[in-house]
Tab-separated table of C-alpha atoms in Angstrom:
chain	number	residue	atom	x	y	z
Q	96	UNK	CA	0.767	-44.797	22.269
Q	97	UNK	CA	3.833	-46.636	20.984
Q	98	UNK	CA	7.282	-46.029	22.479
Q	99	UNK	CA	8.922	-46.004	19.040
Q	100	UNK	CA	7.885	-44.838	15.613
Q	101	UNK	CA	10.340	-47.139	13.844
Q	102	UNK	CA	12.320	-50.224	14.850
Q	103	UNK	CA	15.363	-50.690	12.611
Q	104	UNK	CA	17.472	-53.809	12.147
Q	105	UNK	CA	20.626	-53.800	10.087
Q	106	UNK	CA	24.198	-52.704	9.635
Q	107	UNK	CA	26.134	-50.021	11.483
Q	108	UNK	CA	29.806	-49.298	10.968
Q	109	UNK	CA	32.371	-46.553	10.545
Q	110	UNK	CA	32.830	-44.724	7.244
Q	111	UNK	CA	36.293	-43.265	6.758
Q	112	UNK	CA	35.866	-40.812	3.886
Q	113	UNK	CA	39.025	-39.966	1.935
Q	114	UNK	CA	38.552	-36.839	-0.179
Q	115	UNK	CA	40.763	-35.793	-3.075
Q	116	UNK	CA	42.569	-39.088	-3.596
Q	117	UNK	CA	43.330	-39.142	-7.310
Q	118	UNK	CA	45.633	-42.143	-7.225
Q	119	UNK	CA	46.388	-45.033	-4.918
Q	120	UNK	CA	49.956	-45.237	-3.634
Q	121	UNK	CA	52.315	-47.767	-5.140
Q	122	UNK	CA	54.183	-50.046	-2.686
Q	123	UNK	CA	56.492	-47.936	-0.547
Q	124	UNK	CA	54.895	-44.642	-1.605
Q	125	UNK	CA	52.717	-42.080	0.155
Q	126	UNK	CA	49.865	-40.078	-1.362
Q	127	UNK	CA	48.640	-36.854	0.229
Q	128	UNK	CA	44.881	-36.171	0.116
Q	129	UNK	CA	42.630	-33.177	0.767
Q	130	UNK	CA	40.945	-34.546	3.866
Q	131	UNK	CA	39.877	-37.625	5.853
Q	132	UNK	CA	36.744	-37.631	7.995
Q	133	UNK	CA	35.047	-40.242	10.166
Q	134	UNK	CA	31.287	-40.773	10.050
Q	135	UNK	CA	28.673	-43.322	11.030
Q	136	UNK	CA	28.072	-45.679	8.121
Q	137	UNK	CA	25.876	-48.610	7.176
Q	138	UNK	CA	22.530	-48.341	5.416
Q	139	UNK	CA	20.387	-49.119	8.463
Q	140	UNK	CA	22.365	-46.720	10.658
Q	141	UNK	CA	22.112	-43.863	8.149
Q	142	UNK	CA	18.383	-44.488	7.724
Q	143	UNK	CA	17.970	-44.364	11.522
Q	144	UNK	CA	19.937	-41.139	11.948
Q	145	UNK	CA	18.008	-39.383	9.194
Q	146	UNK	CA	14.643	-40.346	10.695
Q	147	UNK	CA	15.759	-39.395	14.197
Q	148	UNK	CA	16.829	-35.953	12.950
Q	149	UNK	CA	13.372	-35.558	11.407
Q	150	UNK	CA	11.916	-36.050	14.870
Q	151	UNK	CA	10.832	-39.702	14.961
Q	152	UNK	CA	11.556	-42.050	17.870
Q	153	UNK	CA	13.883	-44.848	16.760
Q	154	UNK	CA	15.166	-48.078	18.325
Q	155	UNK	CA	18.107	-49.771	16.630
Q	156	UNK	CA	18.758	-53.529	16.510
Q	157	UNK	CA	22.300	-54.290	15.347
Q	158	UNK	CA	25.744	-55.559	16.356
Q	159	UNK	CA	28.748	-53.419	17.324
Q	160	UNK	CA	32.185	-54.199	18.667
Q	161	UNK	CA	33.254	-53.161	22.157
Q	162	UNK	CA	35.858	-50.800	20.742
Q	163	UNK	CA	36.255	-47.086	20.232
Q	164	UNK	CA	34.509	-47.136	16.865
Q	165	UNK	CA	31.553	-49.009	18.339
Q	166	UNK	CA	31.302	-46.414	21.078
Q	167	UNK	CA	31.486	-43.635	18.467
Q	168	UNK	CA	28.430	-45.097	16.705
Q	169	UNK	CA	26.544	-45.513	19.980
Q	170	UNK	CA	27.354	-41.933	20.977
Q	171	UNK	CA	26.084	-40.576	17.656
Q	172	UNK	CA	22.885	-42.598	18.001
Q	173	UNK	CA	22.343	-41.362	21.552
Q	174	UNK	CA	22.991	-37.772	20.473
Q	175	UNK	CA	19.880	-37.933	18.299
Q	176	UNK	CA	17.763	-39.905	20.732
Q	177	UNK	CA	18.048	-43.339	19.127
Q	178	UNK	CA	17.541	-46.158	21.644
Q	179	UNK	CA	20.708	-48.294	21.628
Q	180	UNK	CA	19.623	-50.779	24.312
Q	181	UNK	CA	18.833	-53.443	21.700
Q	182	UNK	CA	22.303	-53.345	20.093
Q	183	UNK	CA	24.223	-56.579	20.714
Q	184	UNK	CA	27.922	-56.590	21.606
Q	185	UNK	CA	30.435	-58.499	19.513
Q	186	UNK	CA	33.913	-59.789	20.206
Q	187	UNK	CA	34.807	-58.662	16.705
Q	188	UNK	CA	35.843	-55.114	15.986
Q	189	UNK	CA	33.258	-52.720	14.607
Q	190	UNK	CA	33.150	-52.735	10.811
Q	191	UNK	CA	34.940	-50.065	8.805
Q	192	UNK	CA	34.456	-48.939	5.225
Q	193	UNK	CA	37.026	-46.650	3.615
Q	194	UNK	CA	35.428	-44.556	0.871
Q	195	UNK	CA	38.061	-43.234	-1.521
Q	196	UNK	CA	37.396	-40.200	-3.733
Q	197	UNK	CA	33.641	-39.987	-3.010
Q	198	UNK	CA	33.229	-36.858	-5.131
Q	199	UNK	CA	33.885	-38.872	-8.309
Q	200	UNK	CA	33.831	-42.629	-8.907
Q	201	UNK	CA	33.946	-44.037	-5.404
Q	202	UNK	CA	36.095	-46.991	-4.430
Q	203	UNK	CA	35.774	-48.863	-1.144
Q	204	UNK	CA	37.927	-50.936	1.177
Q	205	UNK	CA	35.657	-52.677	3.672
Q	206	UNK	CA	36.077	-54.734	6.825
Q	207	UNK	CA	32.703	-56.285	7.697
Q	208	UNK	CA	33.590	-56.803	11.363
Q	209	UNK	CA	30.660	-57.073	13.756
Q	210	UNK	CA	28.135	-56.733	10.917
Q	211	UNK	CA	28.974	-60.311	9.913
Q	212	UNK	CA	26.909	-61.431	12.920
Q	213	UNK	CA	23.725	-59.675	11.797
Q	214	UNK	CA	20.649	-61.896	11.813
Q	215	UNK	CA	16.912	-61.365	12.042
Q	216	UNK	CA	17.027	-63.670	15.040
Q	217	UNK	CA	18.452	-60.741	16.993
Q	218	UNK	CA	15.366	-58.645	16.281
Q	219	UNK	CA	14.011	-58.207	19.791
Q	220	UNK	CA	10.288	-58.937	19.523
Q	221	UNK	CA	9.752	-56.981	22.749
Q	222	UNK	CA	10.995	-53.892	20.929
Q	223	UNK	CA	8.704	-54.671	17.990
Q	224	UNK	CA	5.685	-54.676	20.276
Q	225	UNK	CA	6.627	-51.122	21.269
Q	226	UNK	CA	6.899	-49.830	17.702
Q	227	UNK	CA	4.638	-48.692	14.860
Q	228	UNK	CA	6.858	-49.709	11.961
Q	229	UNK	CA	9.847	-52.012	11.315
Q	230	UNK	CA	12.491	-51.316	8.665
Q	231	UNK	CA	14.703	-54.215	7.567
Q	232	UNK	CA	18.001	-54.428	5.695
Q	233	UNK	CA	20.524	-57.239	5.223
Q	234	UNK	CA	18.607	-59.434	2.763
Q	235	UNK	CA	20.983	-61.932	1.116
Q	236	UNK	CA	18.814	-63.862	-1.300
Q	237	UNK	CA	18.550	-67.621	-0.841
Q	238	UNK	CA	20.947	-67.461	2.130
Q	239	UNK	CA	18.347	-65.927	4.441
Q	240	UNK	CA	15.173	-65.629	2.347
Q	241	UNK	CA	13.144	-68.036	4.489
Q	242	UNK	CA	14.141	-66.154	7.640
Q	243	UNK	CA	13.025	-62.818	6.154
Q	244	UNK	CA	9.757	-64.184	4.816
Q	245	UNK	CA	8.902	-65.785	8.156
Q	246	UNK	CA	9.844	-62.643	10.111
Q	247	UNK	CA	7.808	-60.301	7.920
Q	248	UNK	CA	4.760	-62.532	8.306
Q	249	UNK	CA	5.189	-62.466	12.104
Q	250	UNK	CA	5.466	-58.683	12.060
Q	251	UNK	CA	2.335	-58.451	9.943
Q	252	UNK	CA	0.476	-60.596	12.473
Q	253	UNK	CA	1.568	-58.215	15.242
Q	254	UNK	CA	-0.037	-55.323	13.391
Q	255	UNK	CA	3.124	-53.316	12.610
Q	256	UNK	CA	3.855	-52.055	9.128
Q	257	UNK	CA	7.120	-53.005	7.433
Q	258	UNK	CA	9.581	-51.697	4.878
Q	259	UNK	CA	12.716	-53.194	3.383
Q	260	UNK	CA	15.580	-52.130	1.145
Q	261	UNK	CA	17.221	-55.266	-0.202
Q	262	UNK	CA	20.313	-53.474	-1.503
Q	263	UNK	CA	22.839	-54.670	-4.055
Q	264	UNK	CA	23.324	-58.427	-4.407
Q	265	UNK	CA	27.106	-58.811	-4.425
Q	266	UNK	CA	26.763	-62.583	-4.928
Q	267	UNK	CA	25.231	-62.053	-8.371
Q	268	UNK	CA	22.420	-64.507	-7.553
Q	269	UNK	CA	19.498	-62.072	-7.819
Q	270	UNK	CA	17.252	-64.636	-6.150
Q	271	UNK	CA	13.791	-64.800	-7.727
Q	272	UNK	CA	12.177	-65.731	-4.432
Q	273	UNK	CA	12.272	-62.030	-3.658
Q	274	UNK	CA	8.903	-61.662	-5.381
Q	275	UNK	CA	7.309	-63.791	-2.653
Q	276	UNK	CA	8.794	-61.435	-0.058
Q	277	UNK	CA	7.405	-58.430	-1.922
Q	278	UNK	CA	3.887	-59.745	-1.405
Q	279	UNK	CA	4.275	-59.475	2.367
Q	280	UNK	CA	6.101	-56.131	2.801
Q	281	UNK	CA	4.174	-52.864	3.103
Q	282	UNK	CA	6.797	-50.605	1.446
Q	283	UNK	CA	9.510	-52.117	-0.739
Q	284	UNK	CA	12.539	-50.045	-1.820
Q	285	UNK	CA	14.825	-50.815	-4.737
Q	286	UNK	CA	17.072	-48.783	-7.015
Q	287	UNK	CA	16.943	-48.871	-10.794
Q	288	UNK	CA	20.019	-51.068	-11.275
Q	289	UNK	CA	18.792	-53.623	-8.736
Q	290	UNK	CA	15.342	-53.671	-10.328
Q	291	UNK	CA	16.764	-54.392	-13.773
Q	292	UNK	CA	18.741	-57.340	-12.410
Q	293	UNK	CA	15.740	-58.839	-10.639
Q	294	UNK	CA	13.243	-58.240	-13.446
Q	295	UNK	CA	15.400	-58.550	-16.564
Q	296	UNK	CA	13.754	-55.362	-17.873
Q	297	UNK	CA	15.747	-52.773	-19.797
Q	298	UNK	CA	14.026	-49.577	-18.610
Q	299	UNK	CA	12.786	-48.147	-15.329
Q	300	UNK	CA	9.250	-47.949	-16.704
Q	301	UNK	CA	9.204	-51.615	-17.598
Q	302	UNK	CA	10.724	-52.512	-14.230
Q	303	UNK	CA	8.132	-50.655	-12.161
Q	304	UNK	CA	5.274	-52.234	-14.092
Q	305	UNK	CA	6.815	-55.686	-13.608
Q	306	UNK	CA	7.404	-55.189	-9.864
Q	307	UNK	CA	3.927	-53.747	-9.298
Q	308	UNK	CA	2.497	-57.177	-10.154
Q	309	UNK	CA	4.096	-58.610	-7.014
Q	310	UNK	CA	4.094	-55.670	-4.599
Q	311	UNK	CA	1.258	-53.339	-3.611
Q	312	UNK	CA	3.687	-50.520	-2.699
Q	313	UNK	CA	6.994	-50.452	-4.598
Q	314	UNK	CA	9.370	-47.477	-4.655
Q	315	UNK	CA	11.989	-47.360	-7.404
Q	316	UNK	CA	14.892	-44.949	-6.815
Q	317	UNK	CA	16.361	-43.361	-9.951
Q	318	UNK	CA	19.320	-41.474	-8.483
Q	319	UNK	CA	19.550	-37.835	-9.530
Q	320	UNK	CA	16.480	-38.256	-11.755
Q	321	UNK	CA	14.230	-38.755	-8.741
Q	322	UNK	CA	11.979	-41.714	-7.948
Q	323	UNK	CA	8.791	-43.455	-9.021
Q	324	UNK	CA	6.234	-45.255	-6.882
Q	325	UNK	CA	3.473	-47.728	-7.705
Q	326	UNK	CA	0.752	-48.217	-5.089
Q	327	UNK	CA	-2.008	-50.704	-5.908
Q	328	UNK	CA	-1.201	-50.242	-9.584
Q	329	UNK	CA	-1.301	-46.434	-9.540
Q	330	UNK	CA	2.014	-44.837	-10.480
Q	331	UNK	CA	3.526	-41.460	-9.656
Q	332	UNK	CA	6.887	-39.832	-10.323
Q	333	UNK	CA	8.758	-36.894	-8.840
Q	334	UNK	CA	12.021	-35.595	-10.256
Q	335	UNK	CA	15.029	-35.052	-8.024
Q	336	UNK	CA	16.185	-31.722	-6.604
Q	337	UNK	CA	19.226	-30.111	-8.213
Q	338	UNK	CA	22.088	-29.632	-5.716
Q	339	UNK	CA	25.858	-29.601	-5.838
Q	340	UNK	CA	26.955	-33.180	-5.253
Q	341	UNK	CA	29.783	-33.667	-2.767
Q	342	UNK	CA	29.390	-37.280	-1.628
Q	343	UNK	CA	26.696	-39.751	-2.710
Q	344	UNK	CA	27.302	-42.103	0.242
Q	345	UNK	CA	24.006	-42.878	1.957
Q	346	UNK	CA	21.807	-41.006	-0.529
Q	347	UNK	CA	19.493	-43.977	-1.012
Q	348	UNK	CA	19.181	-44.586	2.731
Q	349	UNK	CA	18.392	-40.907	3.323
Q	350	UNK	CA	15.756	-41.104	0.582
Q	351	UNK	CA	14.218	-44.105	2.341
Q	352	UNK	CA	14.071	-42.154	5.598
Q	353	UNK	CA	12.317	-39.198	4.005
Q	354	UNK	CA	9.829	-41.462	2.273
Q	355	UNK	CA	9.015	-43.420	5.431
Q	356	UNK	CA	8.652	-40.163	7.362
Q	357	UNK	CA	5.950	-39.142	4.912
Q	358	UNK	CA	4.410	-42.605	4.912
Q	359	UNK	CA	4.056	-42.689	8.704
Q	360	UNK	CA	2.687	-39.134	8.675
Q	361	UNK	CA	-0.124	-40.308	6.393
Q	362	UNK	CA	1.085	-38.418	3.319
Q	363	UNK	CA	0.106	-39.435	-0.201
Q	364	UNK	CA	2.766	-41.395	-2.158
Q	365	UNK	CA	3.512	-38.354	-4.337
Q	366	UNK	CA	4.294	-36.309	-1.219
Q	367	UNK	CA	6.378	-39.138	0.225
Q	368	UNK	CA	8.495	-39.041	-2.946
Q	369	UNK	CA	9.130	-35.334	-2.398
Q	370	UNK	CA	10.289	-35.920	1.174
Q	371	UNK	CA	12.494	-38.777	-0.019
Q	372	UNK	CA	14.038	-36.766	-2.859
Q	373	UNK	CA	14.707	-33.821	-0.535
Q	374	UNK	CA	16.453	-35.999	2.059
Q	375	UNK	CA	18.536	-37.623	-0.672
Q	376	UNK	CA	19.513	-34.233	-2.106
Q	377	UNK	CA	20.580	-32.849	1.269
Q	378	UNK	CA	22.537	-36.027	1.966
Q	379	UNK	CA	24.733	-35.713	-1.138
Q	380	UNK	CA	25.510	-32.060	-0.395
Q	381	UNK	CA	27.897	-32.958	2.474
Q	382	UNK	CA	30.620	-35.530	3.115
Q	383	UNK	CA	29.352	-38.506	5.103
Q	384	UNK	CA	26.048	-40.321	4.734
Q	385	UNK	CA	24.207	-38.507	7.540
Q	386	UNK	CA	25.945	-35.123	7.755
Q	387	UNK	CA	23.642	-33.368	5.295
Q	388	UNK	CA	20.352	-34.646	6.738
Q	389	UNK	CA	18.414	-32.143	8.814
Q	390	UNK	CA	15.319	-31.542	10.930
Q	391	UNK	CA	11.797	-31.432	9.553
Q	392	UNK	CA	11.527	-27.631	9.682
Q	393	UNK	CA	14.635	-27.100	7.533
Q	394	UNK	CA	13.656	-29.975	5.255
Q	395	UNK	CA	10.260	-28.458	4.527
Q	396	UNK	CA	11.871	-25.051	4.003
Q	397	UNK	CA	14.205	-26.665	1.454
Q	398	UNK	CA	11.223	-28.263	-0.285
Q	399	UNK	CA	9.139	-25.073	-0.292
Q	400	UNK	CA	11.959	-23.143	-1.940
Q	401	UNK	CA	12.386	-25.643	-4.773
Q	402	UNK	CA	9.137	-27.508	-5.293
Q	403	UNK	CA	8.225	-25.421	-8.307
Q	404	UNK	CA	11.126	-26.907	-10.246
Q	405	UNK	CA	9.973	-30.520	-9.834
Q	406	UNK	CA	7.803	-32.384	-12.301
Q	407	UNK	CA	4.337	-33.769	-11.559
Q	408	UNK	CA	4.154	-36.347	-14.309
Q	409	UNK	CA	6.364	-38.951	-15.898
Q	410	UNK	CA	6.386	-40.915	-19.088
Q	411	UNK	CA	6.383	-44.376	-17.494
Q	412	UNK	CA	7.647	-45.947	-20.705
Q	413	UNK	CA	10.884	-43.979	-20.285
């Protein structure tokens, strides 16, 4: 028996969500908004919280400041049973991201803070030995590609499965070495926009076929349209669930959590897509990236009440 279902390494910070901000104040002015709420943020943190709520045992490897915001994140992790003993302390303040007007076109003001110190070197290999699966974030192309490739190979040798979500490349490099990394990772997540940048393809169908040449298990997230997966060349698609969208923050990370839940439970890829789409849908129905995620009983009830409206097939050339 393993102590942990999933070991997670990546970013954790505070999300300050500003709702109903239709204009930014000019110098010397004040703008009143509908509400401001504080939540745990960061893709790895949101992924961890969603999985913990679904009932899996999680250990988190990250960096937090020794300030009130850092303690807030630790307290939220502990509330859902996430092991925080592998989180390193930083002299920097905990990172903060201000999300403005999340119900429409979101804008962000971000202080990286303690997340600037993130490195795979802080992945405690003792924790890995106690886990079934490792989920990685924080890939930055050529800046840390060698480190990620080496780490994934080590994890493979230890017999744990791996997943990674590379996220948006804000450097604009879109490093082509990523295809070498794909060969080593068990489950590789990417959204449609990221896939088009890496592949140069103009459609999701073309992108998934291109990526499937390099990765035996690639999941392409299509936002509200759902997601498509290719496993050993076999493709499947499930459409998204229709819900009222309040805040899209963390939707992709919640999808990842639902998918990995299904993956570790031994579900077929098509079923994993359903779990992922359901977690993503519930996430966008509330403010904050983890507020809408729920336990497995309520998740399956949500799925059972709506599964008839989803599609079983997809024109891959779309």
